[in-house]
Coordinates of C-alpha atoms and ligand atoms in Angstrom, one line a residue:
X5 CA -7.4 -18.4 -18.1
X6 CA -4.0 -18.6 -16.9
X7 CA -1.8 -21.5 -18.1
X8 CA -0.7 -23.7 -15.6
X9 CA 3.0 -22.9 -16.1
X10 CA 5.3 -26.0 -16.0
X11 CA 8.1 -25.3 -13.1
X12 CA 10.8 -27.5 -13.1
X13 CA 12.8 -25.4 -10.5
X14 CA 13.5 -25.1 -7.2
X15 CA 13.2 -21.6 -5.7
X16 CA 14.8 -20.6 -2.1
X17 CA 15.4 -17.7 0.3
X18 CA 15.4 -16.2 3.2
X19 CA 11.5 -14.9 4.5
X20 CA 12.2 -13.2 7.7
X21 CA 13.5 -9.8 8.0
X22 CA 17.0 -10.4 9.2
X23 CA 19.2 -7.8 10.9
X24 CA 22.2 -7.4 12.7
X25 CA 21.8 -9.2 16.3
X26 CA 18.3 -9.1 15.6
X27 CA 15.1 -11.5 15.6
X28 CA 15.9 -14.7 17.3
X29 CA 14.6 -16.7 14.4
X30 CA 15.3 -16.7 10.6
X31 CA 13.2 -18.7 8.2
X32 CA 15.0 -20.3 4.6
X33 CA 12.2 -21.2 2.5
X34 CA 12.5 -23.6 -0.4
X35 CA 9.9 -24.7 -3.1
X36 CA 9.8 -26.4 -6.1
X37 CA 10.5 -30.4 -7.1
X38 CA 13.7 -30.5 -5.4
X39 CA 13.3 -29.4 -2.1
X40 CA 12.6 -32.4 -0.5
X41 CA 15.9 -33.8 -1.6
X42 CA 17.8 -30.5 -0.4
X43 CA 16.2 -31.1 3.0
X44 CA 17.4 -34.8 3.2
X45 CA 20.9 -33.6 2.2
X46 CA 21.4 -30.8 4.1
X47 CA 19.5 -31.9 7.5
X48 CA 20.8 -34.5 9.9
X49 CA 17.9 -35.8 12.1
X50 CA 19.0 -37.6 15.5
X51 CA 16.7 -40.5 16.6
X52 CA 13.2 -41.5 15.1
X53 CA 11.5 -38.4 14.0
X54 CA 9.5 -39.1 10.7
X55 CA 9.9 -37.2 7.8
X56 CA 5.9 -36.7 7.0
X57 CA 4.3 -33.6 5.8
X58 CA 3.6 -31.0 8.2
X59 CA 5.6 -32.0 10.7
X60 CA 8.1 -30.1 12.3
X61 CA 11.8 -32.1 12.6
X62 CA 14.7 -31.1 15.1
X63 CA 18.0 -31.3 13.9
X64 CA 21.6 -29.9 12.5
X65 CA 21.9 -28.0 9.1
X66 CA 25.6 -29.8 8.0
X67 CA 27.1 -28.9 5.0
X68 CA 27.5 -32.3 2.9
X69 CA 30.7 -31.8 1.9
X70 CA 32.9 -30.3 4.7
X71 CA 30.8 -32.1 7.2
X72 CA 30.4 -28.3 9.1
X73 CA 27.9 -28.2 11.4
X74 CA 26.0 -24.7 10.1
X75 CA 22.8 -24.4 12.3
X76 CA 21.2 -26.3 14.9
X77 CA 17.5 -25.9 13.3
X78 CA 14.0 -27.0 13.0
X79 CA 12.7 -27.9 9.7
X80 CA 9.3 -27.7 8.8
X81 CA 8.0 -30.1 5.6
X82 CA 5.0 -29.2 3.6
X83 CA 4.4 -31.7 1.2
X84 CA 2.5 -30.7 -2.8
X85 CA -0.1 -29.5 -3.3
X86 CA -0.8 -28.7 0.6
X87 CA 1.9 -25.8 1.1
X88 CA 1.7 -22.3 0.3
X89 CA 3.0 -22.3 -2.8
X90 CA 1.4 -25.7 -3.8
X91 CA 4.7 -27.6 -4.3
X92 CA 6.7 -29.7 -1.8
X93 CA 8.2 -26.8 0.1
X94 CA 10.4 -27.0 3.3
X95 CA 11.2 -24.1 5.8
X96 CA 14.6 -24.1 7.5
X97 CA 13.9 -22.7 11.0
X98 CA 17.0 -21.3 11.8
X99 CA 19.2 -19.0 14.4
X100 CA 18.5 -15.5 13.5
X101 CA 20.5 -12.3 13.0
X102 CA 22.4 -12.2 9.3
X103 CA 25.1 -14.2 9.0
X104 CA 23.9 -17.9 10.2
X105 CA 20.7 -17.9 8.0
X106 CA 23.0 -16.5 5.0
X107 CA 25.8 -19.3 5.1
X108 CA 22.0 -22.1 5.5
X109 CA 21.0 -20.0 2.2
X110 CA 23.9 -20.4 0.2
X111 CA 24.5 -23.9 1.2
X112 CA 20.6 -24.7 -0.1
X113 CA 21.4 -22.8 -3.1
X114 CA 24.6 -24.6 -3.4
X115 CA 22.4 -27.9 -3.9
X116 CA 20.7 -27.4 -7.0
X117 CA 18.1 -24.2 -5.6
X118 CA 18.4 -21.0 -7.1
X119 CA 17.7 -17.8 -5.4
X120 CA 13.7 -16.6 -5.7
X121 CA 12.8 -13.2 -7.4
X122 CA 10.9 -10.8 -5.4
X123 CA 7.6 -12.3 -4.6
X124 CA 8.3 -15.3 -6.7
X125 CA 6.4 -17.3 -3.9
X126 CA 3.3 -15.8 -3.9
X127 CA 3.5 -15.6 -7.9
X128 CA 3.9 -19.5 -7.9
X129 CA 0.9 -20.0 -5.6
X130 CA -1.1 -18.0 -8.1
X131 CA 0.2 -20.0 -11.0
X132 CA -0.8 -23.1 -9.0
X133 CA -4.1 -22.1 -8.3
X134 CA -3.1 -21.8 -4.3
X135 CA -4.6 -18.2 -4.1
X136 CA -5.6 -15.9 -6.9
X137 CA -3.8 -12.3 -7.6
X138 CA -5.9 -10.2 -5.7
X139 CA -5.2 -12.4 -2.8
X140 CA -1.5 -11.9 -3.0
X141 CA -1.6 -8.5 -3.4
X142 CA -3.4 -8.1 0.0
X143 CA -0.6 -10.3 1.2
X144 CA 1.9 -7.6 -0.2
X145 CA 0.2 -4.7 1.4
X146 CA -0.3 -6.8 4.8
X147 CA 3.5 -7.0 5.1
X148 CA 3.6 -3.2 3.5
X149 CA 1.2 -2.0 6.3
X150 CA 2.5 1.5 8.1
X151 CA -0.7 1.4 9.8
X152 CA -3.4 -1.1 11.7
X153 CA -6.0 0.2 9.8
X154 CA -4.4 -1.1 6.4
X155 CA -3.9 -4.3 7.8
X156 CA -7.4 -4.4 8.4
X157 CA -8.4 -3.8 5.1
X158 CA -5.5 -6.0 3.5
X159 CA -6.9 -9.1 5.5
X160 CA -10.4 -8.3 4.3
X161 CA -8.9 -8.8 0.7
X162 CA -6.7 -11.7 1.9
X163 CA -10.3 -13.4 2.9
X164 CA -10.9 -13.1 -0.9
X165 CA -13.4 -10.2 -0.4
X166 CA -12.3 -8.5 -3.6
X167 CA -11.9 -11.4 -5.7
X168 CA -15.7 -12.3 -4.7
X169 CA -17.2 -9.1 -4.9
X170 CA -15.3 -8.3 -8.6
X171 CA -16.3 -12.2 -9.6
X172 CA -20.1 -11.3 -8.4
X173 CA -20.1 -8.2 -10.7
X174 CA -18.4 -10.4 -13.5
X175 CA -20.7 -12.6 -14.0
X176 CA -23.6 -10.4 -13.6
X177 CA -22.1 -8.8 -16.8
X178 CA -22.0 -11.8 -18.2
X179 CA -25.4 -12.7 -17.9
X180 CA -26.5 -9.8 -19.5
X181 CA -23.9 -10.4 -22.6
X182 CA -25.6 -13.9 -22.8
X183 CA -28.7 -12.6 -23.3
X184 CA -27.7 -10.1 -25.7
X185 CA -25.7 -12.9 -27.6
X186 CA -28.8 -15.6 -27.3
X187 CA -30.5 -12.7 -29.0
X188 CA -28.0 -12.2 -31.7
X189 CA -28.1 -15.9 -32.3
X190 CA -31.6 -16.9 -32.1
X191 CA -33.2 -13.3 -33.2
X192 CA -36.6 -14.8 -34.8
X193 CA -37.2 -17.5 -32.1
X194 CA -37.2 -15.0 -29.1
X195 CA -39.3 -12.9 -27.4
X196 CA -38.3 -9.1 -28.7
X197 CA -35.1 -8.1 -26.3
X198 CA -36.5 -5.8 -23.8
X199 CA -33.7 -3.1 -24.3
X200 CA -35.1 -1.1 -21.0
X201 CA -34.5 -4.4 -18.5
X202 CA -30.8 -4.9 -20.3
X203 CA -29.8 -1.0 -19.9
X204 CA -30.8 -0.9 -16.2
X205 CA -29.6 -4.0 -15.3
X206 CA -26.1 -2.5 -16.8
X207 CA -26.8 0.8 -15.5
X208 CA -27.2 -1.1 -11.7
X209 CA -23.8 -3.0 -12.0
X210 CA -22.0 0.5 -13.8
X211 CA -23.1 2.0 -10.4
X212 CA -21.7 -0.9 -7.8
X213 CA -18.6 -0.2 -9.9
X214 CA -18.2 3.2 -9.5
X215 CA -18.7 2.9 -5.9
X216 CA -15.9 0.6 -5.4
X217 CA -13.8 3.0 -7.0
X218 CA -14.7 6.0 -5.3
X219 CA -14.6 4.0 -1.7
X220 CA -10.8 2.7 -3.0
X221 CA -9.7 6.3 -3.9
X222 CA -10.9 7.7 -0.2
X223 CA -8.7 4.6 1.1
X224 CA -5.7 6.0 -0.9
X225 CA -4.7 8.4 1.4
X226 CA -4.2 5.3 4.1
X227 CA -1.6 3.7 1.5
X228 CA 0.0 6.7 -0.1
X229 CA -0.1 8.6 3.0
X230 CA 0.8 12.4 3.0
X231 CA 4.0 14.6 3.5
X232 CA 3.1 17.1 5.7
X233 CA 5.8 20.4 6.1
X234 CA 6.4 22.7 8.9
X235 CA 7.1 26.0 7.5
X236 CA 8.3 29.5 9.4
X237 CA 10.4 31.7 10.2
X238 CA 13.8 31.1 12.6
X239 CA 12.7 30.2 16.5
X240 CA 9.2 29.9 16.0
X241 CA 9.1 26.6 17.1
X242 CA 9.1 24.1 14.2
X243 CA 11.7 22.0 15.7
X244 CA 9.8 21.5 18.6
X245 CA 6.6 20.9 17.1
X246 CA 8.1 18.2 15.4
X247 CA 9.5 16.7 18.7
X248 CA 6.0 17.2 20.5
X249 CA 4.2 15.3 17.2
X250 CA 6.5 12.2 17.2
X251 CA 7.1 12.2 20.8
X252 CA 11.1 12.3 20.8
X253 CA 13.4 14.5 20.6
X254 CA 14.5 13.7 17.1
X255 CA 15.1 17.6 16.6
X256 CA 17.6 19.8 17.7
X257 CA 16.4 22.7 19.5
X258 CA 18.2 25.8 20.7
X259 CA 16.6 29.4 21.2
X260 CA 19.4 30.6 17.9
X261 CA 17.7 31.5 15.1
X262 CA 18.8 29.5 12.6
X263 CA 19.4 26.2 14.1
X264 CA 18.3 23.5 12.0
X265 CA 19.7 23.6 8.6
X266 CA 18.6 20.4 6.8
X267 CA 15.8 18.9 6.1
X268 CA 14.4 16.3 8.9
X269 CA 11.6 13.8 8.3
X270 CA 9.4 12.0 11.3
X271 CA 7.0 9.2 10.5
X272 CA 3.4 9.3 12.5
X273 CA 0.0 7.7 12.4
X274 CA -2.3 9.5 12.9
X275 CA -6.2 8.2 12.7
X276 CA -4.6 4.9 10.4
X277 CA -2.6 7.8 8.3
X278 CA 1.2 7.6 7.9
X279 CA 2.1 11.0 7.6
X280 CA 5.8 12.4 7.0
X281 CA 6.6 15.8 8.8
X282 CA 9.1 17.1 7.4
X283 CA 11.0 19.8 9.6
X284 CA 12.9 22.7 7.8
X285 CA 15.0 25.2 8.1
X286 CA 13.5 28.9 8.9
X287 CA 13.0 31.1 6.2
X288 CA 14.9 34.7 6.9
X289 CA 17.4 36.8 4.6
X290 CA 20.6 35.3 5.8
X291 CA 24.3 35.5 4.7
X292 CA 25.3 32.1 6.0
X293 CA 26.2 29.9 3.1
X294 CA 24.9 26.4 4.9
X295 CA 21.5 28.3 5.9
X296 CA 20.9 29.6 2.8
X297 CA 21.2 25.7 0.9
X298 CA 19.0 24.9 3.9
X299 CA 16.2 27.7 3.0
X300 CA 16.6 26.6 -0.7
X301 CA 15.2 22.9 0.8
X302 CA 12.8 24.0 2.4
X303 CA 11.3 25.7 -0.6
X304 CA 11.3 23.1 -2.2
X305 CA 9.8 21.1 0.1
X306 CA 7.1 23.7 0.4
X307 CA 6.3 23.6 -3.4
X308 CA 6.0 19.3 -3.0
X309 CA 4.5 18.6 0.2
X310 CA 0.3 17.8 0.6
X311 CA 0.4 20.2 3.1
X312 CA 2.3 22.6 4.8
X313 CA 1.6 23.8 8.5
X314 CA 2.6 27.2 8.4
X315 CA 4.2 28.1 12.1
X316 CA 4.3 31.4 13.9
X317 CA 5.3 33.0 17.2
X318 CA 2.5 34.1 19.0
X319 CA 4.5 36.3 21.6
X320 CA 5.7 38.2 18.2
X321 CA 2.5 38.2 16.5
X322 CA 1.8 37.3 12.6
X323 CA 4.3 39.8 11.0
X324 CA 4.9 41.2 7.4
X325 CA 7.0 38.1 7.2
X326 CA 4.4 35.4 7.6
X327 CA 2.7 37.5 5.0
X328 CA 5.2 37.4 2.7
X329 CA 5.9 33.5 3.5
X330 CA 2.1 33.0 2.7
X331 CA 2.4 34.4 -0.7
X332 CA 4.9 31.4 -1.5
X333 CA 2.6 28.7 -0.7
X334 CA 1.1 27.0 -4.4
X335 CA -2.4 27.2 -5.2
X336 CA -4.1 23.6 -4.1
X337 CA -1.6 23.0 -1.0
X338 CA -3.6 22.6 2.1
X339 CA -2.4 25.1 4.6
X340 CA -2.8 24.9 8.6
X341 CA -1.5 28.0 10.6
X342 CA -0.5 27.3 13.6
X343 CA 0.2 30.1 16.3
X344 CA 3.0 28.7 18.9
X345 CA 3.9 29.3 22.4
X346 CA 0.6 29.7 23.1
X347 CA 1.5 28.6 26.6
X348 CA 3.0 32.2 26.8
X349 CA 0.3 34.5 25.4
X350 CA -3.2 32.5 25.0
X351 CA -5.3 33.5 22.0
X352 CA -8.8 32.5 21.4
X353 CA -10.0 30.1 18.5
X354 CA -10.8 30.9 15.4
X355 CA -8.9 34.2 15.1
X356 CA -8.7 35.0 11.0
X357 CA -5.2 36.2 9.8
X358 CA -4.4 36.8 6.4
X359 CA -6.0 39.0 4.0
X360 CA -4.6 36.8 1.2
X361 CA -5.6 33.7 2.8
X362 CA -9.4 34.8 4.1
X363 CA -10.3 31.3 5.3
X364 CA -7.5 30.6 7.2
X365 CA -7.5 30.3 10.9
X366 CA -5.1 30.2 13.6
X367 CA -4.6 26.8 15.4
X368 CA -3.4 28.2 19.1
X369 CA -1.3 24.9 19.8
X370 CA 2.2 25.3 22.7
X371 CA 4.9 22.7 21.8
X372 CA 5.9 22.8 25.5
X373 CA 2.5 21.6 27.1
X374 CA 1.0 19.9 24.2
X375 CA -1.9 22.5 23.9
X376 CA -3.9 22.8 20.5
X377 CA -2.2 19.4 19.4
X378 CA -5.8 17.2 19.1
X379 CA -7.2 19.9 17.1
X380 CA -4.6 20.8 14.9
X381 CA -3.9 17.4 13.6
X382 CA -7.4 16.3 13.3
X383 CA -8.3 19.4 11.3
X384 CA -4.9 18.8 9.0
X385 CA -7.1 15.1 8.9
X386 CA -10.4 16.7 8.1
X387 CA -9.2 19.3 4.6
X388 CA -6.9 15.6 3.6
X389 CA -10.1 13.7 3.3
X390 CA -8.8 11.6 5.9
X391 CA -11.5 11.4 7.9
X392 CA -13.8 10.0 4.8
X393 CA -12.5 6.3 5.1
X394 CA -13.9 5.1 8.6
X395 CA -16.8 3.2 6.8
X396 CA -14.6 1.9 3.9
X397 CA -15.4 -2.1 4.0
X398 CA -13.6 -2.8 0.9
X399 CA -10.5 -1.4 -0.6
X400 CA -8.8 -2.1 -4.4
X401 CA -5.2 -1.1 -4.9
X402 CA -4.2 1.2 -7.5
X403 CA -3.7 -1.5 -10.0
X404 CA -7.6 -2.9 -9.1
X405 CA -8.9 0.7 -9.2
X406 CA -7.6 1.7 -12.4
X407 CA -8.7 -1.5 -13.7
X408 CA -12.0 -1.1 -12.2
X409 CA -12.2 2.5 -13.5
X410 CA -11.5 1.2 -17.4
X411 CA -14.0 -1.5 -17.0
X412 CA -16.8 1.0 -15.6
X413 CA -15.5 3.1 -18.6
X414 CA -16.3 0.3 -21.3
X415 CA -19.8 0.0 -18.9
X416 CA -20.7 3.6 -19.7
X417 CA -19.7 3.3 -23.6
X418 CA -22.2 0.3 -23.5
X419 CA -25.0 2.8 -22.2
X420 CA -24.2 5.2 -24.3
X421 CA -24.4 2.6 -27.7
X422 CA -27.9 1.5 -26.1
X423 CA -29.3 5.2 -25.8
X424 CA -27.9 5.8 -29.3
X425 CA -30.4 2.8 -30.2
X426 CA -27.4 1.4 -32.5
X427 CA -27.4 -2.5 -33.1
X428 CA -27.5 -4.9 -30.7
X429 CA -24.2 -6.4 -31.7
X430 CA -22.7 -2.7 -31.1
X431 CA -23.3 -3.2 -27.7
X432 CA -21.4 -6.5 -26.7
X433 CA -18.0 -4.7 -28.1
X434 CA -17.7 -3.0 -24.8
X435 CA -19.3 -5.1 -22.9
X436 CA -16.9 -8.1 -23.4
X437 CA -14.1 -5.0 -23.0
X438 CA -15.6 -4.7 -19.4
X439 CA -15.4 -8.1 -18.3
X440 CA -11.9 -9.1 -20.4
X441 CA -10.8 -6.2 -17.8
X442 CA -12.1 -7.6 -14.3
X443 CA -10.7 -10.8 -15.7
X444 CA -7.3 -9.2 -15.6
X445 CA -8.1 -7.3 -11.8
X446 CA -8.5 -10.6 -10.5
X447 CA -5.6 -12.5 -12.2
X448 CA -7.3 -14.8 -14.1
X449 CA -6.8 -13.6 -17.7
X450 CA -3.4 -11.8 -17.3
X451 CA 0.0 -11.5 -19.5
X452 CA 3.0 -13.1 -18.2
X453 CA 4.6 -9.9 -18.5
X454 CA 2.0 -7.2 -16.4
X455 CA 1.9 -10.6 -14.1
X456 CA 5.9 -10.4 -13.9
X457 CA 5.6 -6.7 -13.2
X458 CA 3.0 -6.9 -10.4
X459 CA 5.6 -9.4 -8.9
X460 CA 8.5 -7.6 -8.9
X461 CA 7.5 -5.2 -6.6
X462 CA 7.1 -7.6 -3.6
X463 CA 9.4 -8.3 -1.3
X464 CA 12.2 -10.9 -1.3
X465 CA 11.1 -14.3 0.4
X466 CA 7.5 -13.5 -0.1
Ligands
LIG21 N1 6.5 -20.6 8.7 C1 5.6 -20.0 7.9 N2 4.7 -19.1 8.4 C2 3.8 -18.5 7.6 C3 3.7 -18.8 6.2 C4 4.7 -19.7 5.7 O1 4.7 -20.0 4.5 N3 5.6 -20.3 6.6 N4 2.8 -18.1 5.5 C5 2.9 -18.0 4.1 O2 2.5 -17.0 3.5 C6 1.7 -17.4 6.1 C7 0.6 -18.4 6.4 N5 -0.1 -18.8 5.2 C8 -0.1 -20.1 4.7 C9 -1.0 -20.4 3.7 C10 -1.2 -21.7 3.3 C11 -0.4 -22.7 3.8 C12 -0.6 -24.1 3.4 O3 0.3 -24.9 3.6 N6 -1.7 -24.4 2.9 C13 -2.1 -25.8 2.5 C14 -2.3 -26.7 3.8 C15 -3.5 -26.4 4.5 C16 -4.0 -27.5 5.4 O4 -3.2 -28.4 5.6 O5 -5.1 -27.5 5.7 C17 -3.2 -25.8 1.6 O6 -3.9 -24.8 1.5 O7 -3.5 -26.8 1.0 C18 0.6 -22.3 4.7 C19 0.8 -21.1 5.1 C20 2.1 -16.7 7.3 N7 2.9 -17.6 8.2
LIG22 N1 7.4 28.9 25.7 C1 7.6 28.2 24.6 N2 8.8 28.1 24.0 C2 8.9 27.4 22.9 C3 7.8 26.7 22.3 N3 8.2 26.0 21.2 C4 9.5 26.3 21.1 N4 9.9 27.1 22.0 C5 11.3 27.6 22.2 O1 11.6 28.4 21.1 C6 12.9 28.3 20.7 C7 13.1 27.9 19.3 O2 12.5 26.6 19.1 P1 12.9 25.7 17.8 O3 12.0 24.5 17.9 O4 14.4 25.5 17.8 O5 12.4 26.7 16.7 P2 12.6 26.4 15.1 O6 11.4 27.1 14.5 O7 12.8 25.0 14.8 O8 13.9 27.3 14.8 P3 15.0 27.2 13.6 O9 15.3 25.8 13.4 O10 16.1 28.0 14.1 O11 14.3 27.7 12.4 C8 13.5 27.3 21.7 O12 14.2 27.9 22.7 C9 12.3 26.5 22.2 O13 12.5 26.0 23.5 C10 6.5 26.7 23.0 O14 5.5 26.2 22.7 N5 6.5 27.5 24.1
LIG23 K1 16.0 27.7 16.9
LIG24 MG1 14.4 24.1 13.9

C-alpha cells in the first residue's frame, strides 16, 4: 500500500495553455497547506462576498507589497479534502495570454509557494487517495489526445474502468492463492485440493489477461500513431499529394523537377489515427549540392518510416526507375504505390507492377481532383492494423500493458509448476509475483521512484 506521504508544501502553476495573445482565460492553480493564506494575501475582495469553499469570488490580484494592481480575477476556493488534489487548493482565474498570468505566478510563488513539477497535481491526488494511478494516467493521455477516438478511450479509464477491471482480476487471483495457502496451512483438516478446479480457474483469469493485452497492443497504433513517407521520383506529384491529404497548401509545388529539397511533415487523422506524412525530396542522379543533402533525407526517412507510399507518374508509366527505387525499400516496411495524375490517363484497379514486389498494386489516385484518395488511405489503414481497434472497449497504456504482460507471464509459470505436479507451495511463488505486479499497474503497491518517473512525463499544471 502506498504511504500516505506527509506534504507540508504548497505547490503552484499555471494550468492553462498560455500563448501569445491567446486564450482569454489563464488559470494559476495552488495546493497544499498554504494556499488559503496566499489567496487572502494576494486577493482583494470588494463588498460582502464569502470566502467558503467552492465558491467563486470576484476581485483584484494586488501585489502586497507595491500595492500594484496585477489582474482583475476570479478566484475559485476548494477547500481539503474536497478539491482535486485533496488539499485546500485555490484557482486564480485570470486574463489570459503570457505575461499577466506569469507576473500572478510569480507573485504566488513569491509568498511562500513553490513552483509544481510536471504532473505534481495529479501525483498528489494519488498520494491522497483522490484518484488512483491508472486514473491519472488517462487524465495525461486525455490532454495528450491527437485524436477523438483516444479521448474516448482515455475517459473510459478516467471512469476507473481499468482500475476495476485489473482489481476484479486481482482479487480473483487472490482467491485462488488463499486456497492454495489455506491448504498449505491446514493440509490434514481439508478436503484433498482439487488441483484441476485451481489450474482452470488460473487458466480462465491467464486468458482475460491476455486479452487485455492483445486488445491494448491493437489500440497502440491510436497513441503511437505512424510516420507515413511519400517516396518518388522529381514531378511525380508528392508535393501535391501531401497538399490534397492535409487539405492546405503546406507544400510548394512547381512543374521543376527538383523542387522540394527538405523534408516536410503534415499531421492527419485519419479513422482516430494521427499519422505523419512526411514529404521528400525526389530521388534522381543530380549534381546540385542542396538536392543531393535533400535525397540523402529522404533515404533516410525511407529506411525509418512505417510506411512509405511509393509515388509515380502515370502519364510516364512505372519506369526502370521506380524499379530501382523499389529495391531500396527494407524488408517489413509497408508499401502503397500509388499511380498519379490519374486525372490525365485513367487506369483500371488492381493493375500488378513489380516483379520484385508481386503483391503490390497500383492505387490510381489524381492529386488535382481528389480521385483514389478514400481508397488509398483506407488500404495504408487496413496492412497498419488500423482498422482492428473499432471494437476495443478497454485500452492499458504501455506502462499497464507491459505490466499486464509480466503478470500473465508469472500466470503461465504458475501453470506450468501445476502440470509439472511440483508442490503446492511451488505454485504460490508466481502467483503472489502476479498479483505484487497488478498491484503496481494500478498504483497501489508502487516505488516512489517508478511513481516519480511516471509523473515526470506529464505536463506542467497538471
Ligand atoms: N478550473 C478547473 N477546471 C477543471 C479542473 C480543475 O482542477 N480546475 N479539473 C482538474 O483536473 C478537471 C475536473 N476535475 C476535478 C475533479 C475533482 C474535483 C474536486 O474538487 N473534487 C472534490 C469535490 C467534489 C464535490 O464537491 O462533490 C471531491 O472529489 O471531493 C475538481 C475537479 C477539469 N476541469
Ligand atoms: N494533372 C495533374 N498534375 C499534377 C498532379 N499532381 C501533381 N501534378 C503536377 O505535377 C507537377 C509536379 O508536382 P509536385 O507536387 O511538385 O511534384 P513532386 O513529386 O513533389 O516534385 P519534386 O518536389 O520536384 O520531387 C506540378 O506541376 C503539379 O501541378 C495530378 O494529380 N494531376
Ligand atoms: K516539382
Ligand atoms: Mg515536392
Amino acid at each position: 500500500m502506498l504511504d500516505v506521504k506527509r506534504i507540508n508544501d504548497t505547490i503552484a502553476a499555471i494550468s492553462t495553455a498560455v500563448a501569445l495573445g491567446q486564450g482569454s482565460i489563464a488559470i494559476v492553480r495552488v495546493s497544499g497547506p498554504s494556499a488559503e493564506r496566499i489567496g487572502r494575501q494576494v486577493f482583494s475582495i470588494p463588498g460582502t462576498q464569502r470566502w467558503e469553499s467552492h465558491r467563486i469570488i470576484y476581485g483584484h490580484v494586488i501585489d502586497p507589497t507595491s500595492r500594484e494592481r496585477i489582474d482583475e480575477a476570479l478566484l475559485l476556493i476548494m477547500k481539503a479534502p474536497r478539491s482535486f488534489t485533496g488539499e485546500d487548493v485555490i484557482e486564480f482565474h485570470c486574463h489570459g495570454g503570457l505575461i499577466c498570468v506569469q507576473r500572478v505566478l510569480e507573485l504566488v510563488l513569491s509568498q511562500g509557494a513553490r513552483r509544481a513539477l510536471p504532473g505534481e497535481f495529479s501525483q498528489r491526488a494519488v498520494l491522497n487517495g483522490r484518484i488512483d494511478l491508472t486514473r491519472a494516467e488517462a487524465i495525461s493521455t486525455l490532454i495528450g489526445a491527437r485524436s477523438r477516438r483516444v479521448t474516448q478511450l482515455a475517459m473510459v479509464s478516467l471512469t476507473g474502468a481499468v482500475y476495476k477491471e485489473i482489481t476484479r482480476i486481482k482479487e480473483r487471483l487472490l482467491e485462488q492463492l488463499a486456497e492454495l495457502e489455506a491448504h498449505l496451512d491446514f493440509e490434514e483438516d481439508l478436503l484433498p485440493l482439487d488441483e484441476r478446479i485451481v489450474k482452470n480457474n488460473l487458466e480462465s483469469i491467464y486468458q482475460d489477461l491476455i486479452q487485455l493485452v492483445m486488445d491494448s497492443n491493437r489500440s497502440a497504433i491510436l497513441y503511437r500513431g505512424l510516420e507515413v513517407a511519400l517516396i518518388g521520383r522529381p514531378n511525380v506529384g508528392k508535393s501535391s499529394l501531401l497538399n490534397l491529404f492535409s487539405r492546405r497548401e503546406k507544400a510548394i509545388v512547381t512543374d521543376l523537377p527538383g523542387t522540394t529539397r527538405d523534408l516536410l511533415e503534415s499531421e492527419i487523422i485519419v479513422q482516430g489515427v494521427p499519422i505523419t506524412l512526411v514529404d521528400t525530396a525526389g530521388i534522381q542522379f543530380t549534381g546540385d549540392i542542396v538536392e543531393k543533402l535533400g535525397i540523402q533525407r529522404s533515404r533516410q526517412v525511407m529506411m525509418s518510416a512505417d510506411a512509405i507510399i511509393l509515388v509515380f507518374d502515370l502519364t510516364e508509366g512505372w519506369t526502370s526507375a521506380e524499379e530501382d527505387l523499389i529495391r531500396e525499400i527494407p524488408e517489413g516496411t509497408i508499401l502503397l504505390i500509388a499511380g498519379n495524375k490519374s486525372d490525365k490517363c485513367p487506369l483500371r484497379h488492381n493493375t500488378p507492377v513489380s516483379k520484385i514486389f508481386n503483391q503490390s498494386w497500383i492505387f490510381p489516385v489524381s492529386a488535382r481532383t481528389g480521385e483514389g484518395e478514400d481508397s488509398i488511405l483506407s488500404e495504408l489503414l487496413n496492412r497498419c492494423g488500423a482498422n482492428e481497434n473499432q471494437d476495443i472497449r478497454l485500452s492499458l497504456n504501455s506502462r499497464q500493458r507491459d505490466l499486464a504482460k509480466e503478470a500473465a507471464t508469472f500466470l503461465n509459470h504458475t501453470l506450468i509448476t501445476i502440470e509439472r505436479n511440483l508442490p503446492i507451495d511451488f505454485w504460490t511463488i508466481d502467483l503472489r509475483q502476479a498479483i505484487a505486479i497488478l498491484t503496481e499497474l494500478t498504483g497501489e503497491n508502487i516505488s516512489e521512484v517508478t511513481l516519480d518517473r511516471i509523473f515526470s512525463r506529464f505536463c506542467i499544471g497538471k
